[in-house]
XYZ file of C-alpha atoms in Angstrom:
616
model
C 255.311 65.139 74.349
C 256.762 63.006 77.236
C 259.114 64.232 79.924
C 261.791 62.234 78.387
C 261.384 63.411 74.792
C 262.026 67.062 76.502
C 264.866 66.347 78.677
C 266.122 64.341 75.070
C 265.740 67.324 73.023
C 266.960 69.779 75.549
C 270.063 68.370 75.536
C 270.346 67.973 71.932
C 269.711 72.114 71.692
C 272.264 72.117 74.365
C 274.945 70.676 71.873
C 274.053 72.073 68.788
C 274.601 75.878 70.785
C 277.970 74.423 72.582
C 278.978 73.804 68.850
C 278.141 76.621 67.782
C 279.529 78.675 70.728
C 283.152 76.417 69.439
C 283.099 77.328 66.102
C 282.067 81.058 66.926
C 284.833 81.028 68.983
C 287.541 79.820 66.788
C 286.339 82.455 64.495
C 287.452 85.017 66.987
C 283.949 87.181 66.606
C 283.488 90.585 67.986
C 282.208 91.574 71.447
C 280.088 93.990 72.343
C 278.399 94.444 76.252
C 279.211 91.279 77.686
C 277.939 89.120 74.482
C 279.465 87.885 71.493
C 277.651 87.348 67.735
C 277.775 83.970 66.435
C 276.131 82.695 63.226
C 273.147 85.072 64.226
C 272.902 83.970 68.016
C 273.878 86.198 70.501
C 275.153 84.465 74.029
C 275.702 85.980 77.308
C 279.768 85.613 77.328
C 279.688 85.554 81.429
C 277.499 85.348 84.528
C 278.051 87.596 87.290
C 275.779 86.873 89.851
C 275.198 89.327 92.901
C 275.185 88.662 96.377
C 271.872 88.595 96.840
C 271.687 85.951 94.138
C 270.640 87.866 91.346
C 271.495 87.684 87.582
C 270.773 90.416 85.363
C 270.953 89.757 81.659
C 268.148 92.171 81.014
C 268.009 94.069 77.690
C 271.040 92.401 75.835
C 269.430 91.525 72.921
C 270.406 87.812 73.763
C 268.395 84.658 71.801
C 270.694 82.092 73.808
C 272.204 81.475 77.501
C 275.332 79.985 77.608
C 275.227 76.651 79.155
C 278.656 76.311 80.645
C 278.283 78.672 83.676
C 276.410 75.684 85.581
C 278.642 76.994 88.771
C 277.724 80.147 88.439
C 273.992 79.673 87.605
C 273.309 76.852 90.835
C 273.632 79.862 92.951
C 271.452 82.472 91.172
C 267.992 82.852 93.404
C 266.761 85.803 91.076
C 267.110 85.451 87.190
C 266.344 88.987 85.087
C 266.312 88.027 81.383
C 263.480 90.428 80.134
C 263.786 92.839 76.986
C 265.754 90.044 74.614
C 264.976 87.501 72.011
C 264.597 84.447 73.557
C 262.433 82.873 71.293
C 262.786 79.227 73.674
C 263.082 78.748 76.824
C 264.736 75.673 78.086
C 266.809 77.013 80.507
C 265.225 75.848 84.358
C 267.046 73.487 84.696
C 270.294 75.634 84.571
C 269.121 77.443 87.731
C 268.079 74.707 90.058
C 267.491 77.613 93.408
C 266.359 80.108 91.369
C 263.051 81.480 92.952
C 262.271 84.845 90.889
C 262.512 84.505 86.674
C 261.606 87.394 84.909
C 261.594 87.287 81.026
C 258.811 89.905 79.704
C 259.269 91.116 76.682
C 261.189 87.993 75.039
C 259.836 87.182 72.197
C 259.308 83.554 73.330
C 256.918 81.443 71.587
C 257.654 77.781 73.501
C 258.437 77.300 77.471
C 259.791 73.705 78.243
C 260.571 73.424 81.819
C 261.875 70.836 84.017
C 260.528 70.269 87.960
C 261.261 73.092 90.252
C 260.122 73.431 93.618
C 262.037 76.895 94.431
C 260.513 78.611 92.061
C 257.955 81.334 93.570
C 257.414 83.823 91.088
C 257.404 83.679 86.619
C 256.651 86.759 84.765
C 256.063 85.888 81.063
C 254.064 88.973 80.020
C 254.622 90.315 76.380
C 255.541 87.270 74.412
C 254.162 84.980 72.517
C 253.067 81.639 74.190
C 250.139 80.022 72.497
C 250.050 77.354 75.525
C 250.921 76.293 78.867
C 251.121 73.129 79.306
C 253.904 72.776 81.629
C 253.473 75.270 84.263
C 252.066 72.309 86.729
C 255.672 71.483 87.188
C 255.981 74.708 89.366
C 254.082 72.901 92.347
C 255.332 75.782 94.946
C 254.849 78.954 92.404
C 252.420 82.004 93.872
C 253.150 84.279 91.300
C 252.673 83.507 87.160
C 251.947 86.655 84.703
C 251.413 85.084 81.535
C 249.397 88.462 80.278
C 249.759 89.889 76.492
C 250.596 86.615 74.739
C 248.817 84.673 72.259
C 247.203 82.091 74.610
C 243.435 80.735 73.381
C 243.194 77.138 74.409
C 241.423 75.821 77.563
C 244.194 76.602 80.427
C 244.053 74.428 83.384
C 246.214 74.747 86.242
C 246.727 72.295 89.160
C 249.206 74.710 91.601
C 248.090 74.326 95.157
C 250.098 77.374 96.135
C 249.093 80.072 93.602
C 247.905 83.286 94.661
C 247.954 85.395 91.773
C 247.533 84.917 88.281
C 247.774 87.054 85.488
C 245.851 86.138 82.006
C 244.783 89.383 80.757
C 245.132 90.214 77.094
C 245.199 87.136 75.549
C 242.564 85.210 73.314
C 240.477 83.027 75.917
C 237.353 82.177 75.021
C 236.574 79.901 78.068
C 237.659 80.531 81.777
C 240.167 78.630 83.054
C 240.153 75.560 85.038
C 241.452 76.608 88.227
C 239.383 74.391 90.667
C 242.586 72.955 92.242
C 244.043 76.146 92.752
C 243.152 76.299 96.371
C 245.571 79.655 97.352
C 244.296 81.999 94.716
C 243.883 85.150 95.946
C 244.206 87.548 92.574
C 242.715 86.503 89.297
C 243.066 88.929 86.335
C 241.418 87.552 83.141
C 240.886 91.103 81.525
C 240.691 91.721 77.942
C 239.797 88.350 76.777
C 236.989 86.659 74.854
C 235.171 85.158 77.706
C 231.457 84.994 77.146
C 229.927 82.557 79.754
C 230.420 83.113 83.602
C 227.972 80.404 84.613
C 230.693 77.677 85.432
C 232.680 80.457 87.459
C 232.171 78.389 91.341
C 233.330 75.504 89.938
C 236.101 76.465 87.673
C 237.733 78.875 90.549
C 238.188 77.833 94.187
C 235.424 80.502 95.726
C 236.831 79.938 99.546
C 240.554 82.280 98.965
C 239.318 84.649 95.620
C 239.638 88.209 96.980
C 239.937 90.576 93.686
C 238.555 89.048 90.156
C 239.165 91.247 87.372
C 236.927 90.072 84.226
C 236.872 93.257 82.215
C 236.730 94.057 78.383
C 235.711 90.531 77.708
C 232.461 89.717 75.746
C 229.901 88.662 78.612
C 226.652 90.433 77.580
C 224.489 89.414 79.914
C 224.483 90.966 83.348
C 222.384 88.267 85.297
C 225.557 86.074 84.975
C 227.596 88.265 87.558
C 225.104 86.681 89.755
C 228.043 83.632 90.057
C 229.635 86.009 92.316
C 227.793 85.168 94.967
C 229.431 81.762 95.723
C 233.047 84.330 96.682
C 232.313 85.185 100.310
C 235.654 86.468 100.160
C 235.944 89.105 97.491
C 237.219 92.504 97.918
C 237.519 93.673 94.543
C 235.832 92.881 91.519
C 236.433 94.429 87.755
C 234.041 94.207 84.785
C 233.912 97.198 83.254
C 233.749 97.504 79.475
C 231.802 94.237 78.558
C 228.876 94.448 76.396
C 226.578 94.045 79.449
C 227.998 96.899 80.976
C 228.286 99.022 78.387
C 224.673 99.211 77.387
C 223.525 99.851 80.860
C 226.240 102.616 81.384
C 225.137 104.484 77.811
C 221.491 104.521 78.806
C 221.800 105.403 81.903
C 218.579 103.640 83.381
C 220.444 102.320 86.613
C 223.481 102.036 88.425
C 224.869 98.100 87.670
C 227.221 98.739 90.523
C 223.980 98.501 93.234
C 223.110 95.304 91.840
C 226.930 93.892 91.804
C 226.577 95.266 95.575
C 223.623 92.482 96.051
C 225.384 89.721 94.750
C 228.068 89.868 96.253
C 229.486 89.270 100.488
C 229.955 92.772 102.872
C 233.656 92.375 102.244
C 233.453 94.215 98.896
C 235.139 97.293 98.818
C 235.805 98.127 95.245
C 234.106 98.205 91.920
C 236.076 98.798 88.730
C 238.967 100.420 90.923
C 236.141 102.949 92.866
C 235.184 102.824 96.418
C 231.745 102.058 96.785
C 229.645 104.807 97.998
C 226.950 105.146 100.522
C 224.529 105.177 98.266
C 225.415 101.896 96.083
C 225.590 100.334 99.615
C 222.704 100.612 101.097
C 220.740 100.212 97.301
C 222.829 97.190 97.121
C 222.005 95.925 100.875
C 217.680 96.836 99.854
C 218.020 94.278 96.779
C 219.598 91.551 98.529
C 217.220 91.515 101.443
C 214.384 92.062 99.256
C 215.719 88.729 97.533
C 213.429 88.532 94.005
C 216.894 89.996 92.324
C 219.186 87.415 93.367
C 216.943 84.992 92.384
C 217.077 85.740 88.715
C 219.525 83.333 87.346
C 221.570 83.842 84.665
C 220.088 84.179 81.003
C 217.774 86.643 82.410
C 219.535 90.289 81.160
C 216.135 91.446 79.671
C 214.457 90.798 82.714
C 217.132 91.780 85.291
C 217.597 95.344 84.010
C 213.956 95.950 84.162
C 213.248 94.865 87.743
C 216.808 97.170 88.340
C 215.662 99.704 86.313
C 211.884 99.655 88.472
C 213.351 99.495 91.656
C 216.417 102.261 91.095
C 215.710 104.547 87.918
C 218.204 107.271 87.382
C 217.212 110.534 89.617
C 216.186 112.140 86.539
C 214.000 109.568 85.324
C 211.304 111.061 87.364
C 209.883 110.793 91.001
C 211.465 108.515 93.484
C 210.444 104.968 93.912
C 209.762 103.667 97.242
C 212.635 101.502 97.222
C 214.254 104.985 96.311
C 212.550 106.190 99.730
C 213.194 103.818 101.463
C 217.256 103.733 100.891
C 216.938 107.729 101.412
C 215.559 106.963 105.048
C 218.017 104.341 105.421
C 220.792 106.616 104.500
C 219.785 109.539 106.390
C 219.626 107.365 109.456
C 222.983 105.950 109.292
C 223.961 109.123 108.753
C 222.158 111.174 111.837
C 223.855 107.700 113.747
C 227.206 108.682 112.905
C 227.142 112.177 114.017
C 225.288 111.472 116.922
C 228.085 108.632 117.757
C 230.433 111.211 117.012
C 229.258 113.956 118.976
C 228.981 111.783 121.738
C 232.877 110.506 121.661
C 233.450 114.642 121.453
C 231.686 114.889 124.485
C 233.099 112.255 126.450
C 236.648 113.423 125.643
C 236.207 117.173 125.941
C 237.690 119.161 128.743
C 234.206 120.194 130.076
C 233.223 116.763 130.070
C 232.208 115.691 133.850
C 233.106 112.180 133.012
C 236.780 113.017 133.467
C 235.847 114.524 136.978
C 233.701 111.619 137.685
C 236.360 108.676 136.473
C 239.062 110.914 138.584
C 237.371 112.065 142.046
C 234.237 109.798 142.107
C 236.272 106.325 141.837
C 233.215 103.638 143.281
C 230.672 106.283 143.973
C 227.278 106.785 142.182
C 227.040 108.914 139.117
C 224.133 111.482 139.353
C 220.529 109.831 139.447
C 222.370 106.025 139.512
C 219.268 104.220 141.417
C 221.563 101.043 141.919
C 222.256 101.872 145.709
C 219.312 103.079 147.819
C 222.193 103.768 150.559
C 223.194 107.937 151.572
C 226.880 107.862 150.212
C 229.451 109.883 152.143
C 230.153 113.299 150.645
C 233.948 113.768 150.002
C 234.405 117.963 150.272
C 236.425 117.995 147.181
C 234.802 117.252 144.500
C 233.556 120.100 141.998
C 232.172 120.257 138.486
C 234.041 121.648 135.917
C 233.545 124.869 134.886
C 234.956 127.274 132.198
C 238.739 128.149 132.405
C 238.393 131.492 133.645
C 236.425 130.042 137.105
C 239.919 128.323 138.122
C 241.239 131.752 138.905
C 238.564 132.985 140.964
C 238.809 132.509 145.309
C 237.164 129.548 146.482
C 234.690 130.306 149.268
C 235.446 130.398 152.923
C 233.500 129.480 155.944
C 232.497 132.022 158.131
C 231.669 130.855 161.980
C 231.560 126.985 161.418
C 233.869 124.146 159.388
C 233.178 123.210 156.345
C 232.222 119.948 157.895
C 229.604 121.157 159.693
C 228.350 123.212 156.763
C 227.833 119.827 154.593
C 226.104 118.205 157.364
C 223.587 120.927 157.897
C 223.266 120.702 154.034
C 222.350 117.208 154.373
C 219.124 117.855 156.184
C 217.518 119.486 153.436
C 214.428 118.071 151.253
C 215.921 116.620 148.148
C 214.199 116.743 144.768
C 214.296 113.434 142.534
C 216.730 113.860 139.462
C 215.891 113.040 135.980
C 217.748 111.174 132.996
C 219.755 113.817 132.431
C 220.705 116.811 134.615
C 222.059 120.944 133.678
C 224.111 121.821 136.073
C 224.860 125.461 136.187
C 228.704 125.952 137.069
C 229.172 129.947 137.990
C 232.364 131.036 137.850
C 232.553 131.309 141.666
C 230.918 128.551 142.711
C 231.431 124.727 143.326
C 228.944 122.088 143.756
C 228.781 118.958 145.881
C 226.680 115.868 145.007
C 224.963 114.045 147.786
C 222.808 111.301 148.098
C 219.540 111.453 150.765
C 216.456 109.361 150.955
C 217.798 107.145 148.321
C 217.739 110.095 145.714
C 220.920 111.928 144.475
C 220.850 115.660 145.069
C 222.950 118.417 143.819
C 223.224 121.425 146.062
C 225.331 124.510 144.917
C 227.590 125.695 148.005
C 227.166 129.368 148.980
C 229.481 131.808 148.479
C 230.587 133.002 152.254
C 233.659 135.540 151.671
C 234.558 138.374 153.145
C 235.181 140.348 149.911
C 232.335 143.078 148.777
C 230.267 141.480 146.170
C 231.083 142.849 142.579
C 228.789 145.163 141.242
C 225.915 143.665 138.427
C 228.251 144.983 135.454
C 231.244 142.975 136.550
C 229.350 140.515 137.499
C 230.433 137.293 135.635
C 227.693 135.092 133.092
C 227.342 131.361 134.408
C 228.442 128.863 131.539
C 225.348 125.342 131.603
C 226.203 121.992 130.401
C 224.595 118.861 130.077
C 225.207 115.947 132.083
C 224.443 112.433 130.989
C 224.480 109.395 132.920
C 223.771 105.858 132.728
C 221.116 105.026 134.098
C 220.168 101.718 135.359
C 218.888 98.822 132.909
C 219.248 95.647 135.210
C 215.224 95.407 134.539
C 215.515 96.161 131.023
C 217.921 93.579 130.412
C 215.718 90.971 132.294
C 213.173 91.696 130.030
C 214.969 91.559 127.091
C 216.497 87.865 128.321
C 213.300 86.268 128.819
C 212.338 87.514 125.695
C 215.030 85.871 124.010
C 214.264 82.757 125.986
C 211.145 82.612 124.267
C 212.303 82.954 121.467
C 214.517 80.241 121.767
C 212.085 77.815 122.623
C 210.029 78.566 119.544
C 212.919 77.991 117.642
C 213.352 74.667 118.687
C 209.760 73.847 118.044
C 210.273 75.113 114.476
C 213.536 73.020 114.411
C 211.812 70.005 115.240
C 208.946 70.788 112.807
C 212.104 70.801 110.250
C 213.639 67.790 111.183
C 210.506 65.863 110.537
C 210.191 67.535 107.136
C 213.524 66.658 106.632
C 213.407 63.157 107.610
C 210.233 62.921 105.276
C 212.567 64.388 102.727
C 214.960 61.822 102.939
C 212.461 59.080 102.654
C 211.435 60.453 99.622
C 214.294 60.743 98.234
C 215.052 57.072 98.758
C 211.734 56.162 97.067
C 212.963 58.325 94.098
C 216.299 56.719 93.650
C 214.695 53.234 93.585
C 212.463 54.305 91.047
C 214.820 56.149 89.179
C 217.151 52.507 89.444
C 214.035 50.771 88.267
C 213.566 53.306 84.937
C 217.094 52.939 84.085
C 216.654 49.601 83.480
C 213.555 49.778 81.897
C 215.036 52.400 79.186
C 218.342 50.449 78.895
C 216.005 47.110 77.810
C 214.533 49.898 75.103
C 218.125 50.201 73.651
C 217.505 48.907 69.983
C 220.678 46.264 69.167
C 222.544 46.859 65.953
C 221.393 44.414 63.025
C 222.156 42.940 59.975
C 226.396 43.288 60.288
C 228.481 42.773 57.222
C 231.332 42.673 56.569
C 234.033 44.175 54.253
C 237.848 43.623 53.303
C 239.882 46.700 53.079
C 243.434 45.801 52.493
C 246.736 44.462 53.947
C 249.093 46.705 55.809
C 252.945 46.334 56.283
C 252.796 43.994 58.862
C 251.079 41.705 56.939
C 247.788 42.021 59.291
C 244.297 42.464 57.718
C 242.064 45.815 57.625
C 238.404 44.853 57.531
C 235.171 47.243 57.555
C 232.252 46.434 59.360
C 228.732 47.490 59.008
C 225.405 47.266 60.344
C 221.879 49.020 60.952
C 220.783 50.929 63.724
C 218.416 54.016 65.072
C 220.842 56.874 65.996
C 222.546 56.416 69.393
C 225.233 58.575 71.163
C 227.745 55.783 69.971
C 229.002 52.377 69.776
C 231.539 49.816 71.869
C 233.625 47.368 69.547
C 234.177 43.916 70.907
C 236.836 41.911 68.962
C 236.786 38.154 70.186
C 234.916 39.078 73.358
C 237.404 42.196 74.240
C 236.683 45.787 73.602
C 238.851 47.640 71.717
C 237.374 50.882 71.784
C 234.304 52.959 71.239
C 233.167 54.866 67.859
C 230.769 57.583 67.278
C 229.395 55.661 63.966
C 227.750 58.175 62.446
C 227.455 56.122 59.138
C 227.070 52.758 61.455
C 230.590 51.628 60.530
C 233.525 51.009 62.063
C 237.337 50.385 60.542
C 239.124 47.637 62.597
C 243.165 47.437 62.041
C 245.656 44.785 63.593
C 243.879 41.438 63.094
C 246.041 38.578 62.666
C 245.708 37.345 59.166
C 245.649 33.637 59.618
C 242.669 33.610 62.340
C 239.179 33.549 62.780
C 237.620 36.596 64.768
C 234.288 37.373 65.565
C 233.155 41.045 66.162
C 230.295 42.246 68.178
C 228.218 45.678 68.413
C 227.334 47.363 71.677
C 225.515 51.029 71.476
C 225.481 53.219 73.740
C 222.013 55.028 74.722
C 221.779 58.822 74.770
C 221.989 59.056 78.566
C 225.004 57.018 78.206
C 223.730 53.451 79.454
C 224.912 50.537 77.325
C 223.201 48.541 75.248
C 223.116 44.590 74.483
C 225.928 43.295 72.472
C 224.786 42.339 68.951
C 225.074 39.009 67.598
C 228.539 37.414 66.689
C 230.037 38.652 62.971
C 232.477 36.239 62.244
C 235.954 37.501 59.794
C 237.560 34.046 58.220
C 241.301 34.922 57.129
């Protein structure tokens, strides 16, 4: 049906209900909540539209909307017309800015709609659309729910900016054509008929798809959720309750969800609404690196749930494999990484933690053991360790005789003892410790407790407290190594890419050779094209216009079809399965001639046949 033909019978429904809403009201019908009853329609008797733009009509048992509130309805932005009996929807026009319609739940069976370019969202869930045709005209639309209706023909959509589509619950047998729907982000064909995912990257745009949900359809092979692949993108994927799926869930050999894991990109997160655990993960990182599972293509189920079923049995299904072990080792080293990583942030932020001391008093000078600066660093006389809480309220030694200054100095003198990678200092609750550098080599020496106080007795006496100090050490060397290293390895790399290009280049030659070859075969096989033989000719009868119907007929070995040349123009092409064809429309006081061209099973034309000539 044309454009015109709609906008021509939209306005003709558009009179028949404006005389009917005339006569209704010359009848002086009853009201009831904001409608009135006439000859079995129900209209909406008024629009009040909110200031946010909306228009509720929701629930109101309405089969009509009243035309003659244009005023009222060029300012509505959000129409609500779910939950009534609006069996036809011709009404988009009406609302010209409206960006938000909402009619679930309305019994409506046809949707004609005009061009709208405000239109964001539709929700036509719960009725009873058998097709779509006109949705295109919504080129700016993100939003359509077209779930629960009666939809089974191919759907293709062409809307740039659509994001989310809803097509669950319907009767699909194919998936949609959705290659020009660049945006789409959501994609829920669940509880369908869809048996054949192997056209999936071409039918949907695999660069924006983040959540696919293709559950309780009828796909019963599992190989062909290897299409997946192709959606580098995809977060969450649903496809529970196919037959596929089923079967491997009820005998419990292996866990699908590993194998979904392989196929598809690190940006999964969910399967079948669950978080993927650590387990799936890493069994699902193992098969894609060991690569013979993503190789299987689809058509393979048999074969596919045996390798699965091999590599990771159930536990109960007997001793672990090694790709079992291996995964376990994995695992457990991940997870001794993460506590280590976490005991280490513990450390680092715990209030016995030297770095604080060092980051605070230190500022440019050496951590313990650094062997970046050869140089003896100045000793600043107040730094100290940290030590438990109660060792802040103890006295802090005194000097007896000389200055503190002095005392350092003379410490200074001393043999220093090389320091290792990491270091226990022992922090007594009375003493404080200063670190030095001498010879190159950083040395801690404990200051001596010089007080004039008695020293407590061995029972008061009060238990040092050890930590452990860690430092970086210094990895200028190791780095150097580990540069030239990758030096080298660049340069083989660009030996092997050279290597490539020339196989490449080689490639490409070939290829070139093939093509002419191919060109050359083509026309070798199109020569073999038999041409259709011994035509006759048959008159059918006379139509109104006074123009003769003729039947033509002629021999030929079974081709994919025929072209129909009527005085050296074609007129159309003919399967001819009984090697006949009906021509129509020829002038009844000419000559014509009629010629035969077949068309080969790879689709290459024939020659024409020989002339047929039809006297009037």
């Amino acid at each position: 049906m044309s454009e015109e033909d709609d906008e021509r019978q939209e306005l003709e429904e558009g009179s028949d209900e404006n005389k009917e809403n005339l006569d209704d009201s010359r009848a002086e019908s009853s009201m009831t909540n904001s409608t009135f009853l006439t000859s079995g329609r129900i209209h909406n008797e008024k629009a009040d539209v909110e200031e946010d733009g909306t228009l509720d009509l929701a629930n109101l048992s309405l089969t009509n909307l009243e035309r003659n509130f244009k005023e009222e309805y060029g300012k509505v932005k959000r129409l609500l017309i779910n939950g009534n009996c609006i069996q036809k929807f011709t009404y988009t026009k009406l609302f010209p800015k409206c960006e938000i319609i909402d009619a679930q739940d309305c019994q409506i069976n046809k949707f004609i709609s005009d061009f709208n370019m405000n239109l964001f969202e539709l929700y036509l869930s719960r009725n009873q659309l058998k097709e779509i045709n006109q949705m295109g005209r919504f080129e700016n639309l993100i939003h359509l729910d077209l779930s629960s209706n009666l939809i089974e023909d191919l759907v293709i959509l062409s809307l740039k900016s659509l994001e989310i589509l809803n097509l669950s619950s319907n009767f699909l047998v194919e998936l949609p054509d959705l290659s020009k729907c660049k945006s789409l982000r959501s994609l829920n064909l669940a509880e369908n008929k869809i048996k054949d995912l192997t056209k999936l990257p071409t039918l949907i745009s695999p660069t924006t798809l983040r959540k696919f949900d293709i559950s309780s359809n009828s796909i019963s092979d599992l190989s062909q959720f290897s299409t997946l692949s192709s959606f580098k993108k995809l977060e969450e994927v649903a496809l529970a309750r196919n037959p596929c799926i089923n079967d491997v869930v009820s005998e419990e050999k292996f866990d699908y969800r590993s194998y979904i894991v392989a196929c598809c990109s690190e940006t999964l997160t969910l399967i079948d609404e669950e978080a993927i655990d650590e387990t799936v993960q890493t069994e699902g990182e193992w098969l894609a690196m060991e690569g013979k599972i993503k190789k299987i293509e689809p058509g393979n189920h048999e074969i596919l749930c045996e390798q699965l079923t091999q590599h990771f049995p159930k536990a109960d299904s007997g001793p672990p494999t090694p790709a079992q072990k291996t995964c376990h080792k994995a695992l457990q080293k991940k997870r001794s990484l993460r506590e280590e990583s976490d005991d280490t942030d513990r450390t680092a932020n715990s209030v016995y933690s030297p770095f604080r001391e060092w980051n605070g008093k230190l500022g440019t000078l050496k951590t313990p053991g650094d062997s970046g600066n050869r140089k003896t660093q100045p000793v600043r006389n107040n730094i100290r360790m940290c030590s438990p809480p109660e060792a802040r309220r103890n006295k802090s030694f005194t000097f007896q005789g000389n200055s503190p200054s002095k005392f350092v100095d003379a410490l200074q003198l001393q043999k220093s003892t090389s320091t290792s990678s990491t270091e226990t200092v022992i922090c007594s609750a009375r003493t404080e410790l200063s670190f030095t550098t001498i010879d190159g080599r950083s040395q801690s020496t404990p200051l001596p407790i010089i007080d004039s106080t008695k020293p407590e007795s061995p029972s008061n006496r009060r238990t040092p407290s050890v930590a452990d100090v860690s430092y970086v050490s210094d990895e200028t060397e190791d780095l150097k190594t580990r540069v030239k290293y990758l030096e080298q390895k660049v340069n083989e790399l660009n030996k092997q890419n050279e290597n490539l290009t020339a196989i490449n280049d080689g490639l490409v030659e070939t290829l070139e050779s093939f093509k002419a070859e191919q060109s050359q075969m083509w026309k070798a096989i199109r020569s073999m094209i038999p041409t259709p033989q011994n035509l006759t000719n048959s008159f059918v009868c006379e139509n109104e216009d006074g123009h003769h119907v003729h039947q033509v007929k002629w021999e030929m070995p079974l081709v994919k079809g025929y072209r129909i040349f009527v005085d050296g123009n074609q007129c159309g092409q003919i399967i001819g399965k009984n090697n006949s064809a009906r021509i129509t429309d020829l002038s009844a006081n000419e000559t014509h001639f009629v010629q035969i061209q077949p068309i080969g099973n790879n689709g290459e034309p024939g020659n024409l046949s020989k002339k047929l000539h039809i006297n009037p």
